CSV table of C-alpha atoms in Angstrom, one decimal:
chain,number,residue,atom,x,y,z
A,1,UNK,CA,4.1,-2.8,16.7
A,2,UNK,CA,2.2,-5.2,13.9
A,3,UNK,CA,2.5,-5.1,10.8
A,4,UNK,CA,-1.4,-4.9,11.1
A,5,UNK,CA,-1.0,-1.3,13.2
A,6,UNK,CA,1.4,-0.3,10.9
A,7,UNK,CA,-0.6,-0.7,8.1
A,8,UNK,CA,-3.4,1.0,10.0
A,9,UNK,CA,-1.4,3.7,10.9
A,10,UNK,CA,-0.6,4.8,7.3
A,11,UNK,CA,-3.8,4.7,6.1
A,12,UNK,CA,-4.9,6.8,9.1
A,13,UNK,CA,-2.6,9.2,8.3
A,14,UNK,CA,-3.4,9.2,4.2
A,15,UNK,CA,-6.6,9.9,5.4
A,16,UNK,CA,-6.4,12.8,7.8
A,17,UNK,CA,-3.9,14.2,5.1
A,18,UNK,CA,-7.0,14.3,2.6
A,19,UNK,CA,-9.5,14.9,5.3
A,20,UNK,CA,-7.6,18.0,6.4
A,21,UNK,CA,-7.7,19.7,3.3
A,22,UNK,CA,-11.2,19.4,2.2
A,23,UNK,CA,-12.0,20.5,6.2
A,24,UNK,CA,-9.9,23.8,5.1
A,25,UNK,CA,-7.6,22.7,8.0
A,26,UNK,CA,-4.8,24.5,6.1
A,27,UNK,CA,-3.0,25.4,9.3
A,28,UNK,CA,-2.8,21.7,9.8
A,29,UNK,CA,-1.2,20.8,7.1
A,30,UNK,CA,2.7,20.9,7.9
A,31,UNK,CA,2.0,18.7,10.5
A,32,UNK,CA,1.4,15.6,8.3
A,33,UNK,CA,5.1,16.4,7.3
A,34,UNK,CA,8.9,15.8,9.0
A,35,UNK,CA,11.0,18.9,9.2
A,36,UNK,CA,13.3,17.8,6.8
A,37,UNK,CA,10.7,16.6,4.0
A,38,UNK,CA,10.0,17.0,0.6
A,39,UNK,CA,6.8,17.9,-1.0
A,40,UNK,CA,6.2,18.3,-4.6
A,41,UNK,CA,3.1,18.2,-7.1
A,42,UNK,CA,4.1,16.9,-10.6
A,43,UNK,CA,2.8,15.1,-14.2
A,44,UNK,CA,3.4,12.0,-15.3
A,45,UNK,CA,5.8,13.4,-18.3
A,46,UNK,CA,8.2,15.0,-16.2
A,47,UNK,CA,8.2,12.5,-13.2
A,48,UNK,CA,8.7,9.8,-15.7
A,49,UNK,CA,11.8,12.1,-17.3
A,50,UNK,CA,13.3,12.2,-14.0
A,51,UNK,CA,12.5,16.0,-13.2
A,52,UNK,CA,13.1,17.1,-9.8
A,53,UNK,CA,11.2,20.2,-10.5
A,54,UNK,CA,7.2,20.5,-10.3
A,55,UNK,CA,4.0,22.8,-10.3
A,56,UNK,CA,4.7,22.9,-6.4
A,57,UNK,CA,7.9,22.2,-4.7
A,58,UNK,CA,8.7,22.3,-1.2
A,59,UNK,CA,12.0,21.3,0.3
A,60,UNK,CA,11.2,21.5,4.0
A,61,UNK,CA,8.7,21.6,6.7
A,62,UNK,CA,9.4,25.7,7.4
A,63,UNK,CA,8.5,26.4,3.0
A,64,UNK,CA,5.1,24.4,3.9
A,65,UNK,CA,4.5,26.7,6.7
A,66,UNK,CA,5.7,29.5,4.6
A,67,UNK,CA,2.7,28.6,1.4
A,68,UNK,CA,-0.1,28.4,3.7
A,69,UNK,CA,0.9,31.6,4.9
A,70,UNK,CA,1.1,33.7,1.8
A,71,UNK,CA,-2.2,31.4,0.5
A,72,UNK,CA,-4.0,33.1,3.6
A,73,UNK,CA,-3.2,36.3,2.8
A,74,UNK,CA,-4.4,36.5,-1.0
A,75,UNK,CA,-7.6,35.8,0.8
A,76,UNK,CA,-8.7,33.5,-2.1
A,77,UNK,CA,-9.2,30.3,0.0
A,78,UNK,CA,-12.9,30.1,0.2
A,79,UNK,CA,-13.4,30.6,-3.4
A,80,UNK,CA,-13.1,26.6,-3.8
A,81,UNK,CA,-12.7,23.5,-2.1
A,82,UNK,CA,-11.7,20.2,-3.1
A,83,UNK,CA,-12.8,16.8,-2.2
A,84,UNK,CA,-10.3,13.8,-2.2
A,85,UNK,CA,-10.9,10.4,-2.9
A,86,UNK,CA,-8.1,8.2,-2.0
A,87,UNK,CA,-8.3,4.2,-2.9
A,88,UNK,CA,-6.8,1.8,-0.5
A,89,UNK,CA,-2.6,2.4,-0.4
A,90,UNK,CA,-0.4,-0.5,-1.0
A,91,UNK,CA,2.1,-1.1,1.0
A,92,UNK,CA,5.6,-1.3,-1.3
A,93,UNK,CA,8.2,-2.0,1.0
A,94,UNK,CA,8.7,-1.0,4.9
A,95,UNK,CA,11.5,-1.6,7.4
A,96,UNK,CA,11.8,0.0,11.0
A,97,UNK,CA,12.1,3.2,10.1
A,98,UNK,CA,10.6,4.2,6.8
A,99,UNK,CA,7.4,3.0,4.6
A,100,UNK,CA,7.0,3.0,0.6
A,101,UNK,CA,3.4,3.1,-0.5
A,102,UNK,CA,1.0,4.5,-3.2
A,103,UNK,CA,-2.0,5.3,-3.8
A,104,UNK,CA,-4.5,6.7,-6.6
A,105,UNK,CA,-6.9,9.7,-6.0
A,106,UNK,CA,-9.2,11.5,-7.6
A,107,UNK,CA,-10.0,14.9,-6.4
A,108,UNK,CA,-13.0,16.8,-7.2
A,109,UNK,CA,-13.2,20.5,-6.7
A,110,UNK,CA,-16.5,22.6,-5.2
A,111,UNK,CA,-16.3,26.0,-6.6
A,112,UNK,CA,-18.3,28.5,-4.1
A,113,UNK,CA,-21.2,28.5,-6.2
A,114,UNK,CA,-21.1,24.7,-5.8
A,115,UNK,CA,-19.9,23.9,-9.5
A,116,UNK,CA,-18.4,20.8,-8.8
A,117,UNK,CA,-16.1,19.3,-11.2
A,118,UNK,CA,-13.4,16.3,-11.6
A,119,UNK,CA,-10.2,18.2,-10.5
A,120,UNK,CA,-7.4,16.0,-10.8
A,121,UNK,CA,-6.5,12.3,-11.0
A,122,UNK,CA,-2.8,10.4,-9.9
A,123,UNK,CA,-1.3,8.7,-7.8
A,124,UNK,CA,0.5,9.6,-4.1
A,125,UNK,CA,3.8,8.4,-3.7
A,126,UNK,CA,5.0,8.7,-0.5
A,127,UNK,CA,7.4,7.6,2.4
A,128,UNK,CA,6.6,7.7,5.5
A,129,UNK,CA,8.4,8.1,9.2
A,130,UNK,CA,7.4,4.7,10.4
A,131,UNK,CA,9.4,5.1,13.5
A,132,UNK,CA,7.7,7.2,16.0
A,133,UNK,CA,4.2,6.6,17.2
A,134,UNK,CA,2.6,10.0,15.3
A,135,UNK,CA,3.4,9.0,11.2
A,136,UNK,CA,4.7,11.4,9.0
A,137,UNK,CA,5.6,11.8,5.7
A,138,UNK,CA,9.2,12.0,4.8
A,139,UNK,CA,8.4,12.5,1.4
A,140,UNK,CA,5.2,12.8,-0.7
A,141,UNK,CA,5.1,12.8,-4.6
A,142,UNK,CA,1.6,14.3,-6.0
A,143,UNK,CA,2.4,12.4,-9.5
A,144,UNK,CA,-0.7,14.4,-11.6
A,145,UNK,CA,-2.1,12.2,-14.7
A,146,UNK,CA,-2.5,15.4,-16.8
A,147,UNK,CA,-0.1,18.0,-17.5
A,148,UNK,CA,-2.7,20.4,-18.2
A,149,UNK,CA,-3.9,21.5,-14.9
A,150,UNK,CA,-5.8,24.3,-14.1
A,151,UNK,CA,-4.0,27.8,-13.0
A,152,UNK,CA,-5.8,28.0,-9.8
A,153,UNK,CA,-3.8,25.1,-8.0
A,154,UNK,CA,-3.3,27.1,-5.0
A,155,UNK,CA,-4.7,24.8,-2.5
A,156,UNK,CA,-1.9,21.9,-1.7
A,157,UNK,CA,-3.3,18.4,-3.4
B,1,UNK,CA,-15.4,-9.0,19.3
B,2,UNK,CA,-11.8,-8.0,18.4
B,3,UNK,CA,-10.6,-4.2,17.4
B,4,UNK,CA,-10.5,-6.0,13.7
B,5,UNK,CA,-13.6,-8.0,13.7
B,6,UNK,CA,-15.3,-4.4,14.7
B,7,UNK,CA,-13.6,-2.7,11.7
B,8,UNK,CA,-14.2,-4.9,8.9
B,9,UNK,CA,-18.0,-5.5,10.6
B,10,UNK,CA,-18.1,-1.3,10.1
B,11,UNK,CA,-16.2,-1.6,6.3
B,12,UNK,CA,-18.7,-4.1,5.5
B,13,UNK,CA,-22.2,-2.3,6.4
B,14,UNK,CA,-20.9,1.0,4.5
B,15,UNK,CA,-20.1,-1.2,1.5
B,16,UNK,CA,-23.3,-3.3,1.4
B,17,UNK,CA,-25.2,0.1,2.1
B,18,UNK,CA,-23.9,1.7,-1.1
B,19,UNK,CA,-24.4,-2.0,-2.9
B,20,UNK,CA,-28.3,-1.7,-1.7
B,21,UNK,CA,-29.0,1.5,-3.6
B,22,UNK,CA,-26.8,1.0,-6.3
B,23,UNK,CA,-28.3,-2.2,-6.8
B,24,UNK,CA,-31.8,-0.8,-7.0
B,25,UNK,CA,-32.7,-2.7,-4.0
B,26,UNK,CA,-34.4,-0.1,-2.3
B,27,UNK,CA,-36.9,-2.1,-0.3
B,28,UNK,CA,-33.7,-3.4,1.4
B,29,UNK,CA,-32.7,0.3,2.4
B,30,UNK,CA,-34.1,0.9,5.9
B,31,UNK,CA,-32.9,-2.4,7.2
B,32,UNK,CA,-29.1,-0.5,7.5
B,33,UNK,CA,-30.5,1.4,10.3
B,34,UNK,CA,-31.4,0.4,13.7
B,35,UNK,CA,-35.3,1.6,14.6
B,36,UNK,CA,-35.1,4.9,16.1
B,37,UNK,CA,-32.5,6.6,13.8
B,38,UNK,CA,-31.9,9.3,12.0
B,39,UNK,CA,-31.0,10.1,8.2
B,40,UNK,CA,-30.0,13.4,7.1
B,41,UNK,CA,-29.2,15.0,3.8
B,42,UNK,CA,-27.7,18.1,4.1
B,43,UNK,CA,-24.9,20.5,2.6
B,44,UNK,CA,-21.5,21.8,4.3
B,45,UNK,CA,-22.8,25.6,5.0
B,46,UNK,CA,-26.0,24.1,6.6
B,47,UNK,CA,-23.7,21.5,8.3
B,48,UNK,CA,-21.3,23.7,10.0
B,49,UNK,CA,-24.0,26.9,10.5
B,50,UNK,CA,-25.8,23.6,13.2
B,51,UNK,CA,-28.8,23.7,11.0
B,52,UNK,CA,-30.8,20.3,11.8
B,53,UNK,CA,-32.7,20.0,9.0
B,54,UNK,CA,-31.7,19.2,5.8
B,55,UNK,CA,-32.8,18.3,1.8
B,56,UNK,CA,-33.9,14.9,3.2
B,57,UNK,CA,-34.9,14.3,6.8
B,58,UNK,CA,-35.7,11.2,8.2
B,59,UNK,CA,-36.4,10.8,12.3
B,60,UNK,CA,-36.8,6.9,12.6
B,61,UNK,CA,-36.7,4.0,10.3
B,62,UNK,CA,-40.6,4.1,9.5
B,63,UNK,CA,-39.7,7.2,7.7
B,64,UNK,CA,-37.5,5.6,5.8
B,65,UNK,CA,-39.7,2.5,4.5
B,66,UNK,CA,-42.1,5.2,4.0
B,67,UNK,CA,-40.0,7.3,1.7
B,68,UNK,CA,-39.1,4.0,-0.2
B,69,UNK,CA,-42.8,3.6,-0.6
B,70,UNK,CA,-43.9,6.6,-2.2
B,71,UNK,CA,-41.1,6.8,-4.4
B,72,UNK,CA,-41.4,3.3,-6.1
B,73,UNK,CA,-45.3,4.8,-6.2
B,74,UNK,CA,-44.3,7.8,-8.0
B,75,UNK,CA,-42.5,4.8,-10.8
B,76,UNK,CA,-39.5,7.3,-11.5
B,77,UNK,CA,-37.3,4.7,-9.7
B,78,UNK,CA,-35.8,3.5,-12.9
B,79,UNK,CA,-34.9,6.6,-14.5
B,80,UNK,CA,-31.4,6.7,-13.5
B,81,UNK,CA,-29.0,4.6,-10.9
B,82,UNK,CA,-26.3,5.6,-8.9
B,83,UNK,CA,-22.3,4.6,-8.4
B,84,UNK,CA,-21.0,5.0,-5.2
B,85,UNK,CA,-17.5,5.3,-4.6
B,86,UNK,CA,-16.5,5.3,-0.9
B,87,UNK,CA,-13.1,6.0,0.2
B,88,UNK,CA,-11.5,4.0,3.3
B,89,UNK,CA,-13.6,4.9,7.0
B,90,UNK,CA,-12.2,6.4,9.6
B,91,UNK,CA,-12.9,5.1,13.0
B,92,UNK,CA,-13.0,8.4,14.9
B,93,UNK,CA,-14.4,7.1,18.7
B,94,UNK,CA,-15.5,3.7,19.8
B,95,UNK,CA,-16.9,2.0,22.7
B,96,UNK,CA,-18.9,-1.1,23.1
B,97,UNK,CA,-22.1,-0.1,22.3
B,98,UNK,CA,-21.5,2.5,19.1
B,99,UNK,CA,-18.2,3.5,17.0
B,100,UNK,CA,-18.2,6.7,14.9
B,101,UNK,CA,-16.7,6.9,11.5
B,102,UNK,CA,-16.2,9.0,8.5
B,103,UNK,CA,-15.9,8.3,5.0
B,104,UNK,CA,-15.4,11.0,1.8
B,105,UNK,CA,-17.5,9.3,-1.4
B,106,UNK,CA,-18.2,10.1,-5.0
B,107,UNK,CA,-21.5,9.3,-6.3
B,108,UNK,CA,-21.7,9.1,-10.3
B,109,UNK,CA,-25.1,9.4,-11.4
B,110,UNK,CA,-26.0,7.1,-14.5
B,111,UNK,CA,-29.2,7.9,-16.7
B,112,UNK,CA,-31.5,5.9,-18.4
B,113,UNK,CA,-29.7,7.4,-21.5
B,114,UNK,CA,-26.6,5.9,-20.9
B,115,UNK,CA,-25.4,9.4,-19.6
B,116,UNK,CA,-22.8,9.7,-16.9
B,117,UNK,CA,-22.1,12.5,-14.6
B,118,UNK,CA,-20.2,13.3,-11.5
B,119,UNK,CA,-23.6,14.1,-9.1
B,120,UNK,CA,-22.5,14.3,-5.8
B,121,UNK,CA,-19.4,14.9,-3.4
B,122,UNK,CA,-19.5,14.5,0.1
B,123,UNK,CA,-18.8,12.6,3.3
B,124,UNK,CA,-20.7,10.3,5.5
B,125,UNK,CA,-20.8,11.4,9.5
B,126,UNK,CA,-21.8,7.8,10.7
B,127,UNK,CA,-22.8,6.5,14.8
B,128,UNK,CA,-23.2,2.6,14.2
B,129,UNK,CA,-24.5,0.0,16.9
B,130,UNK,CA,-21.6,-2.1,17.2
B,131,UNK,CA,-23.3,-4.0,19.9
B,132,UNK,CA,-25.6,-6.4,18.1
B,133,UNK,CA,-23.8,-9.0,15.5
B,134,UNK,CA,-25.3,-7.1,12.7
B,135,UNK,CA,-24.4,-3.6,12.6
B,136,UNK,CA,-27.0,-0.7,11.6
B,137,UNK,CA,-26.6,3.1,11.8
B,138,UNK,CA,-27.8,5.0,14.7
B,139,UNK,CA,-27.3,8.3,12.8
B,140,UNK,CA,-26.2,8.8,8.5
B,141,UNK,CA,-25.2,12.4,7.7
B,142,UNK,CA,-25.0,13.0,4.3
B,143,UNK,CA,-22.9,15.6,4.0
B,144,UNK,CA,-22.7,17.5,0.7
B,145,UNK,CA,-19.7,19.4,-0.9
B,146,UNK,CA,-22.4,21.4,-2.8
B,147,UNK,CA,-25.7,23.1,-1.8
B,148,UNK,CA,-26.2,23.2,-5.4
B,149,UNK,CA,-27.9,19.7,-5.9
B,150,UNK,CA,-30.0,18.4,-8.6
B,151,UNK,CA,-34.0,19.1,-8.2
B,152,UNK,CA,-33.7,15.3,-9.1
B,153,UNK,CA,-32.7,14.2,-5.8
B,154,UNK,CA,-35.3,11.0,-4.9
B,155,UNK,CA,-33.2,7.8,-4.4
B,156,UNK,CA,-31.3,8.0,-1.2
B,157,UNK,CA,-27.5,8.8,-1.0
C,1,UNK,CA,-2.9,-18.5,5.8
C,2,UNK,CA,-4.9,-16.5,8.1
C,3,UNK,CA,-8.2,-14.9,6.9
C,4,UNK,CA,-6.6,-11.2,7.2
C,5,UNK,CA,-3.6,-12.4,4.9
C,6,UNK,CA,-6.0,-14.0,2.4
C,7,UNK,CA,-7.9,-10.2,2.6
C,8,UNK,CA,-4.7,-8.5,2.0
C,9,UNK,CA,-3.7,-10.7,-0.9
C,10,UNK,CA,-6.9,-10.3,-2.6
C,11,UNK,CA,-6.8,-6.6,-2.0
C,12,UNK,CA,-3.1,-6.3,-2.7
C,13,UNK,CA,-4.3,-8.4,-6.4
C,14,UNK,CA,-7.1,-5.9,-7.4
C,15,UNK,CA,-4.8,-2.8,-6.8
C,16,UNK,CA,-1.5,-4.0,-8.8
C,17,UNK,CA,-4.2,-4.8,-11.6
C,18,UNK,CA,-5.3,-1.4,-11.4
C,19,UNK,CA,-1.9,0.0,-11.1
C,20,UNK,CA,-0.4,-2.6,-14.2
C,21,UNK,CA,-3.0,-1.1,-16.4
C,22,UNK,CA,-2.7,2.7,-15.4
C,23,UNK,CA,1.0,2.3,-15.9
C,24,UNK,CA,0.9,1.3,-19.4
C,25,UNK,CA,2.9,-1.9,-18.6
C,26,UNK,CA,0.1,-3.9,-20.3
C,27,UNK,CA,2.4,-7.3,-21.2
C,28,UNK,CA,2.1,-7.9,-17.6
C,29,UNK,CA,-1.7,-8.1,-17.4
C,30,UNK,CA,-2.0,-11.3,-18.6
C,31,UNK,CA,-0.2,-12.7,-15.7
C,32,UNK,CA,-3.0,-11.8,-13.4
C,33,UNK,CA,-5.3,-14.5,-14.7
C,34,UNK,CA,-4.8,-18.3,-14.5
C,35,UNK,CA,-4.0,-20.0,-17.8
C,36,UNK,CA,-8.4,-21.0,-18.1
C,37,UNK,CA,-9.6,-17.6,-17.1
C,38,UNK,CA,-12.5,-15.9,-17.7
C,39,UNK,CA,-12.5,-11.8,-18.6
C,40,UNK,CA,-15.8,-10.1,-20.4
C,41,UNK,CA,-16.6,-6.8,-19.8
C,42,UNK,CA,-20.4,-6.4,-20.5
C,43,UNK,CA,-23.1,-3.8,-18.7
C,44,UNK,CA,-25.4,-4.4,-16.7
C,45,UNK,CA,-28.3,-4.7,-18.8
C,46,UNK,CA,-26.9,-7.3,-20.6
C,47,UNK,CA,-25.4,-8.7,-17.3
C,48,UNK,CA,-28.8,-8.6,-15.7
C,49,UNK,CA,-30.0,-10.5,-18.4
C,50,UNK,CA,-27.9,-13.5,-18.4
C,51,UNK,CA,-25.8,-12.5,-21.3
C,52,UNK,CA,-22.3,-14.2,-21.5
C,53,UNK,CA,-20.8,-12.1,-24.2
C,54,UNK,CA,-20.2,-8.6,-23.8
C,55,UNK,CA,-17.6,-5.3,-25.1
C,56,UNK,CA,-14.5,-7.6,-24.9
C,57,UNK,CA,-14.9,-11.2,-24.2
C,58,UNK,CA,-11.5,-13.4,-23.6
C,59,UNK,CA,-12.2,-17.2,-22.3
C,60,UNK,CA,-8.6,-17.9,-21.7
C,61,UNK,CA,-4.4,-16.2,-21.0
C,62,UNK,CA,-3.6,-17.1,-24.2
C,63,UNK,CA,-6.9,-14.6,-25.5
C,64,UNK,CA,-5.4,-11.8,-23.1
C,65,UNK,CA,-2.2,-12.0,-24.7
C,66,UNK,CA,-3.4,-11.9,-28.0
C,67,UNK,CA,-5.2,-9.2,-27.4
C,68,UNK,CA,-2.2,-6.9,-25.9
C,69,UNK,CA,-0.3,-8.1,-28.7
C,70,UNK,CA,-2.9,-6.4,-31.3
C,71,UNK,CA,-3.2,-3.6,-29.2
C,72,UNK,CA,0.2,-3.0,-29.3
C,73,UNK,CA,0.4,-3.6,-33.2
C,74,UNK,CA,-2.1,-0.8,-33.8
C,75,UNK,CA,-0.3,1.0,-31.6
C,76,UNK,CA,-2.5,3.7,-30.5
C,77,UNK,CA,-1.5,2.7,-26.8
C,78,UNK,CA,-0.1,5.9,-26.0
C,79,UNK,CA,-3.2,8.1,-26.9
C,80,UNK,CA,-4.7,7.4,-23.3
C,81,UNK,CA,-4.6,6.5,-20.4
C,82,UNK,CA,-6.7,5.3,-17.5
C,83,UNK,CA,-6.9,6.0,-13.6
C,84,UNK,CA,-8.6,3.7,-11.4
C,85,UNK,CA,-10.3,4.5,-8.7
C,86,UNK,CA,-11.3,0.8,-6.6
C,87,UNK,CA,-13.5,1.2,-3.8
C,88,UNK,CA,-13.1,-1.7,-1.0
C,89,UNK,CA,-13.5,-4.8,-2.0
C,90,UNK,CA,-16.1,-6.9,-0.4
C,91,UNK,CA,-15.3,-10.9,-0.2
C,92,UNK,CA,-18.9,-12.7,-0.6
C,93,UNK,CA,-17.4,-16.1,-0.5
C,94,UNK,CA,-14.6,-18.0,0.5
C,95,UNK,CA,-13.2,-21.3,0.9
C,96,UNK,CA,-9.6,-23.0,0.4
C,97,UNK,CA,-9.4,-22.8,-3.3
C,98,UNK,CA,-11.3,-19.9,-4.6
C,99,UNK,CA,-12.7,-15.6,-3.4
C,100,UNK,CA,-15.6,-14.2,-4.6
C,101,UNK,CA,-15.1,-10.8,-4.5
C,102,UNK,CA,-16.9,-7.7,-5.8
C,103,UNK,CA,-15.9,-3.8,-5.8
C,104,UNK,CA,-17.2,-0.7,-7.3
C,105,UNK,CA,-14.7,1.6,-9.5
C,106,UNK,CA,-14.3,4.6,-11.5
C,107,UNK,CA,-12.2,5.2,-14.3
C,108,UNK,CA,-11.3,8.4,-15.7
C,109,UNK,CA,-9.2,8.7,-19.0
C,110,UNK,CA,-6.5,11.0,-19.5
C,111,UNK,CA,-6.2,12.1,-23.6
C,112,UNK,CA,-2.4,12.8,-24.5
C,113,UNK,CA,-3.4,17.0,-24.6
C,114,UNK,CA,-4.8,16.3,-21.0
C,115,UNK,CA,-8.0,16.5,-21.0
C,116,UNK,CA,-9.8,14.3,-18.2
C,117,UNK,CA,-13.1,12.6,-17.9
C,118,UNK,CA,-15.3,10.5,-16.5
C,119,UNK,CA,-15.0,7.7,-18.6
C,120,UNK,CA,-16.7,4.3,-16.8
C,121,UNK,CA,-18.7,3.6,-13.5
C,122,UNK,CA,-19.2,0.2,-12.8
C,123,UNK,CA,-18.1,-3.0,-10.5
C,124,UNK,CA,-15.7,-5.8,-10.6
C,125,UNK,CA,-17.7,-9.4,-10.4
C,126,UNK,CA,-14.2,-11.3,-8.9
C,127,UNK,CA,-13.2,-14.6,-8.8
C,128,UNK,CA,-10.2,-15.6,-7.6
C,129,UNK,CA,-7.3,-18.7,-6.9
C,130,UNK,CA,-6.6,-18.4,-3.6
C,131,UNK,CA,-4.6,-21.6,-3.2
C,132,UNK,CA,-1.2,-20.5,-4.4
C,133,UNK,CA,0.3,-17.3,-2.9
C,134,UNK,CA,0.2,-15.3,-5.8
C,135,UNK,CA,-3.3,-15.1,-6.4
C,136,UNK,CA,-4.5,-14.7,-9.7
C,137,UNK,CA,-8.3,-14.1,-11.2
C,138,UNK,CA,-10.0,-17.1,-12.2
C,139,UNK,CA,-13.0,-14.8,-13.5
C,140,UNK,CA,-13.1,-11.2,-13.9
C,141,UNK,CA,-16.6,-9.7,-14.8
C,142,UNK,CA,-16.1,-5.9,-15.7
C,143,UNK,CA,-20.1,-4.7,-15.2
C,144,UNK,CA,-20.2,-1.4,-16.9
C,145,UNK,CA,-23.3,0.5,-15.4
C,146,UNK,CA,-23.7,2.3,-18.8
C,147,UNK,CA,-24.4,0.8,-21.6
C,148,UNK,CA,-22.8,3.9,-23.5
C,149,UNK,CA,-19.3,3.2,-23.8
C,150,UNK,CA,-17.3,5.0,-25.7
C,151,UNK,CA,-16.4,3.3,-29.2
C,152,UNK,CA,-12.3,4.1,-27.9
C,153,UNK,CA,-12.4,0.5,-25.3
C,154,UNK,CA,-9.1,-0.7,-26.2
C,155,UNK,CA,-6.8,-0.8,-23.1
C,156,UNK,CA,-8.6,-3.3,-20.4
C,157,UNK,CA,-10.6,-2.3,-17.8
């Protein structure tokens, strides 16, 4: 593969990742992830402290599964949806296997009675399974600008 | 043409599109889309219910130049501008004669005023003809996040 | 160089500028200009106009500096923050020596108790050395689409 595919690839993925959730392709979701990954939404504060902790934190493909299921059954899904917007990803360092990149976002969120509001802003970090023809992400950071965000973060960013 | 060449041919029309009408350089508008297009404004719901019609409906690319028309008639042209932000396209299907892509954007809406606001969420469904040198749409949805629009809806999206 | 390399250094330019400035790491910024630089950031009124002064005007490296180095003296640097949001850039022109570019942004701001808004709209008017490999602006215009800007422009744009 070329480093031209490659880079292709990842932004394919970033972009069915966001494209995914604003479809309300929940079910979807784990699949943008390897079994042994690591998921978590944070702030800026405590990423920069070194916190391992977050808002959301999943250690594994199976606990992804597992929040999607019990989001479902609160039954609160439609209330609101969100809309990403994900600027180009750089590409920080990739060998055979793995990729670093990041990107910014802003996400906007579409309340059911269309009230639509600026959601969230950060950054993506991620790393990504570079190795097998189908990316995945090995690892993605949701690094929040604001440490004030809303309660109703139930939908994964 | 090369798999590239077609990519950043199809980057480059959604990008000059949004340039157009942020630009103010309405006139210039209908030339994005081949003669026998069409250009739909619509919301989600409407979208996925398979509704046809939509807040703004154009059938072929006389429409259009007419629309431009009676809107710079009406003088309310300069009462506000937009800023497009459009994430990275998808390319979806192609073949030689038309490609299909998607693309999330955020449209700030900027008033005479000097007032800002977040106006509209959405994504653009595209077909492009691919098989000319310059590329035009066969078919813009507008899909919006919200049905709850702005009465104020004249310039195109 | 190939044309796609000298697109991916350009793009690879506009988004560690973005990131240099989101991340606070503002001592850095000057480095993205070459030493006879050009940076104003004006709106587009003015811009329209022919003005060549604007919000912030610096007609050289040594001007940037001086300018972090102030900012930094006052130090109210930690009060906000920005996030960028660059669409893709378009190159207009190119030859051995020199890109015009030109891509559309948003910037939100980020207060230290969180609260987030839309704080500018607007597009980058780029020119840039090409003819080293670590390209560098020759001319950054910042084109505010508001002529409303907050009083609080004191990080870069």
């Amino acid at each position: 593969m070329s480093a031209d595919d490659v880079r292709l690839g990842i932004n394919e993925l970033i972009a069915s990742y966001a494209d995914c959730i604003d479809d309300d392709r929940l079910e979807e979701w784990p699949d943008f992830f390897v079994d042994d990954c690591r998921y978590l939404v944070t702030d800026r504060a405590s990423h920069e402290a070194g916190l391992k902790h977050g808002i959301i934190y999943c250690a594994s493909r199976g606990m992804l599964v597992d929040r999607v299921t019990s989001m479902r059954r609160v039954l609160m899904f439609e209330a609101h949806r969100y809309r990403h917007l994900v600027g180009p990803p750089r590409l920080l360092k990739i060998d055979d296997r793995a990729a670093e990149t990041r990107a910014n976002f802003v996400i906007a969120r579409i309340m059911h009675s269309g009230e639509t509001s600026l959601f969230a802003t950060g950054r993506y970090l991620d790393r990504i399974d570079v190795s097998d023809t189908s990316y995945r992400f090995i690892e993605r950071l949701v690094v929040l600008d604001s440490q004030k965000i809303d309660t109703l973060l139930v939908i994964p960013l």
